[in-house]
Short mmCIF file of C-alpha atoms in Angstrom, two decimals:
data_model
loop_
_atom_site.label_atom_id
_atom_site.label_comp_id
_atom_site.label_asym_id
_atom_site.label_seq_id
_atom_site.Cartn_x
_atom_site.Cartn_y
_atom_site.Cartn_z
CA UNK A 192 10.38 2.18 -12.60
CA UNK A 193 6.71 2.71 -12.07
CA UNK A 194 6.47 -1.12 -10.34
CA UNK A 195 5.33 -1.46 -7.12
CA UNK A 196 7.83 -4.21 -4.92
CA UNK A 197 4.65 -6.17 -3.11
CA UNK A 198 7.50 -5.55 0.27
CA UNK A 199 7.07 -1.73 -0.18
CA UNK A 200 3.04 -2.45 0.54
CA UNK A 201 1.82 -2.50 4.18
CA UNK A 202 0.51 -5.96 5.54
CA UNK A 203 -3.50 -6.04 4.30
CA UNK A 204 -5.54 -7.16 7.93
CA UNK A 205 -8.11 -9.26 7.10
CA UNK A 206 -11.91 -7.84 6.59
CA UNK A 207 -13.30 -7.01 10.53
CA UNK A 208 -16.56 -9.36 10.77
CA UNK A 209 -19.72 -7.45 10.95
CA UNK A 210 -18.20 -4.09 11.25
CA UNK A 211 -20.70 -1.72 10.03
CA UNK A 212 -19.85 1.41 8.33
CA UNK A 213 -21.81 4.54 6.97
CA UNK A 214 -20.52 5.32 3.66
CA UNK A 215 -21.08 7.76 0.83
CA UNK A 216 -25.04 8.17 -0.41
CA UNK A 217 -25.87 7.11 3.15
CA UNK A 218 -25.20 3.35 2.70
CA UNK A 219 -24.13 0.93 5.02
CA UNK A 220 -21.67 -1.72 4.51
CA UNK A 221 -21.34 -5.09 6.63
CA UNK A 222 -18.21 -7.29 6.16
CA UNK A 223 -19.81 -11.16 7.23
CA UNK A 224 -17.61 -14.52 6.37
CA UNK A 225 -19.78 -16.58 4.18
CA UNK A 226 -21.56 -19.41 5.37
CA UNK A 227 -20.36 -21.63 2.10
CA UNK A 228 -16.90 -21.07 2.34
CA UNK A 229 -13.77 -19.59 3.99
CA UNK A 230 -14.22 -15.90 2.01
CA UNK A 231 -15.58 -12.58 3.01
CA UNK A 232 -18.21 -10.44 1.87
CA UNK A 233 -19.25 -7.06 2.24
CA UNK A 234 -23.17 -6.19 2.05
CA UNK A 235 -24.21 -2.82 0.73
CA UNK A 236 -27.46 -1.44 1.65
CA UNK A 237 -28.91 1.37 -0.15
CA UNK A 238 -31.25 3.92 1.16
CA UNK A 239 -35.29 3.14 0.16
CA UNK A 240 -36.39 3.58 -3.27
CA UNK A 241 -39.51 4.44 -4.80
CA UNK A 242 -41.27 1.03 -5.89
CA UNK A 243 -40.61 0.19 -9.72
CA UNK A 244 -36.80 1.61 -9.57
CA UNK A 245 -34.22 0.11 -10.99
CA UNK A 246 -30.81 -1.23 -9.42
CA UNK A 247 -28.60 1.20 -11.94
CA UNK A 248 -25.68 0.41 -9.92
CA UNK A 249 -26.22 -3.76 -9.98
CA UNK A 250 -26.89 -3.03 -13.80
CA UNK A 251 -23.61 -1.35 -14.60
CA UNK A 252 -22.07 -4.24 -12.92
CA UNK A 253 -23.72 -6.56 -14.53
CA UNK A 254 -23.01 -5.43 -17.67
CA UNK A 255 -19.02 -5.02 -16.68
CA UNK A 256 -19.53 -8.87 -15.81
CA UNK A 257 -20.44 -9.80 -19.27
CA UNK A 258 -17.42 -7.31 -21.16
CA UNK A 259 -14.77 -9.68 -22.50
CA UNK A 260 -11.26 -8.02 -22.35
CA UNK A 261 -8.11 -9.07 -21.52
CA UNK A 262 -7.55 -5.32 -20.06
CA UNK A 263 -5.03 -4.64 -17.28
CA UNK A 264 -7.61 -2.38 -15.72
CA UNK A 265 -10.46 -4.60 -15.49
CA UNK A 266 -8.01 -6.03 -12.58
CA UNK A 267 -8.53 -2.74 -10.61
CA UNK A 268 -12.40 -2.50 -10.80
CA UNK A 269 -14.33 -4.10 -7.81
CA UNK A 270 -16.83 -7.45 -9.44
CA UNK A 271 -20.57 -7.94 -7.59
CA UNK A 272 -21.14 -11.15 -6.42
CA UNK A 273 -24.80 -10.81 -6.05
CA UNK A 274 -27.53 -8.16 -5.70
CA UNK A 275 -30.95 -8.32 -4.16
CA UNK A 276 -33.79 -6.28 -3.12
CA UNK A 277 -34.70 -6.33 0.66
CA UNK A 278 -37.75 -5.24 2.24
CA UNK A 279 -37.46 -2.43 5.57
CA UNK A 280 -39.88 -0.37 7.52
CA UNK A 281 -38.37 2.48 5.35
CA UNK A 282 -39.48 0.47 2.09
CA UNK A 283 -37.26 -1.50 -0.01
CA UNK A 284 -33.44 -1.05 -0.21
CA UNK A 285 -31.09 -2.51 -2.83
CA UNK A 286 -28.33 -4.72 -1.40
CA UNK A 287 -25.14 -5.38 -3.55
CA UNK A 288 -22.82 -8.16 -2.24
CA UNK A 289 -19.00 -8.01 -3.59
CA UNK A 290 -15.74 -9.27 -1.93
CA UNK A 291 -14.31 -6.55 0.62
CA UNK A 292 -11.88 -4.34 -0.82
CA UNK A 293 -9.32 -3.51 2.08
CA UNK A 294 -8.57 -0.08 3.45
CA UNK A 295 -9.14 3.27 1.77
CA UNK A 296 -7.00 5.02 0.10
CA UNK A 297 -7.17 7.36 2.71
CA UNK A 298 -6.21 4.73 5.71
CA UNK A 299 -3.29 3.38 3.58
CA UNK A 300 -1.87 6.82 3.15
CA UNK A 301 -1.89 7.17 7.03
CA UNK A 302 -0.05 3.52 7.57
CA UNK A 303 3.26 5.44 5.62
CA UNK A 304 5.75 7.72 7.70
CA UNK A 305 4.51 11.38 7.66
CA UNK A 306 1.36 10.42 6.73
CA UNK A 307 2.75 10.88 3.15
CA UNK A 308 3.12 7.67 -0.05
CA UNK A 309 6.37 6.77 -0.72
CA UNK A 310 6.95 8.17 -4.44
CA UNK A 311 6.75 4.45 -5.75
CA UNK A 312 3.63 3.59 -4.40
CA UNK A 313 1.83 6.51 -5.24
CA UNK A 314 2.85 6.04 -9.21
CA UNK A 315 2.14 2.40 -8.87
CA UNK A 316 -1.73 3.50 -7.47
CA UNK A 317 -2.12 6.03 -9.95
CA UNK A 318 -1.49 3.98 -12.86
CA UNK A 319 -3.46 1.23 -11.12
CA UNK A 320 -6.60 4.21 -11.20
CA UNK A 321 -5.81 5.24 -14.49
CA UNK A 322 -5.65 1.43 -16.14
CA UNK A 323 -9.14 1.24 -14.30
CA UNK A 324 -10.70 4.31 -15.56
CA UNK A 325 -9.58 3.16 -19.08
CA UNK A 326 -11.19 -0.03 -19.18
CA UNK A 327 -14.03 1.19 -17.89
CA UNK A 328 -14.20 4.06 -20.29
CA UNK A 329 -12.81 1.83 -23.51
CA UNK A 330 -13.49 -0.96 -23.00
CA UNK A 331 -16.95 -1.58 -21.21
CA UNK A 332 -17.94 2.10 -22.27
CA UNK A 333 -18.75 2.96 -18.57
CA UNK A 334 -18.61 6.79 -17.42
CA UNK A 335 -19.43 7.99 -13.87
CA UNK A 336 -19.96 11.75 -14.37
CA UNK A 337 -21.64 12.04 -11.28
CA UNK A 338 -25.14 10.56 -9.97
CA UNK A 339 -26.43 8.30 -11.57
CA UNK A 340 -23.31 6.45 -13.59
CA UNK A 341 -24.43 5.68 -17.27
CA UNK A 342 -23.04 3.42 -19.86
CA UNK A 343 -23.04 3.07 -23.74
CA UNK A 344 -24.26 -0.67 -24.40
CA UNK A 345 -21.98 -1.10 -27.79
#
């Protein structure tokens, strides 16, 4: 069976507060509790932009936001919660806001013995990529072929 038992999964810590992170593209990413309510949020700054730019990345998920499909994939692809522009004495920086994913795929591999994923698992989070890529590809028409990610508006 390609299921994944929820008991084969290592415990998931909760998000570190305001542990920042340099990621991909130079970008940082905060993890802050909200001040509304009990839930976490991680805050992605981009590097500056020339003025007049548009948030490509905010778009795209903007536009997943409004796709209605009962997919299995859409599960598996990460929702923005908010995205602003902010102001720095490198010039202005886009800031998405979404709910903190977890660990990488990378850290989870090195929770398992040998540093390897138990056969299960690793079908379980392949399918979970592939259902992803599918939606995104049939369903919302999104395709990330490299920088920047485009989409077909149907």
């Amino acid at each position: 069976s390609s299921d994944v038992c929820s008991s084969d999964l290592p415990p998931r810590a909760p998000p570190r507060p305001l542990a920042p992170h340099r990621g991909h593209g130079m970008d940082d990413l905060l993890t802050s509790p909200s001040h509304s309510s009990d839930s976490f949020y991680t805050l992605k700054i981009g590097i500056s932009h020339p003025p007049g730019g548009r948030n490509r990345e905010a778009d795209i998920y903007t536009h997943l936001q409004t796709v209605s499909s009962q997919h299995e994939g859409r599960g598996y692809v990460r929702r923005l919660h908010e995205a602003f522009e902010l102001e720095g004495p490198d010039g202005k920086h886009w800031c998405l806001v979404h709910p903190p994913l977890g660990v990488s795929v990378q850290e989870w591999q090195e929770s398992f013995e040998g540093r390897r994923y138990p056969v299960g698992v690793l079908k379980g989070l392949v399918r979970s990529l592939l259902l992803a890529l599918e939606f995104l590809h049939e369903e919302a028409g999104v395709i990330h072929t490299g920088t920047p990610p485009i989409y077909n508006n149907k």
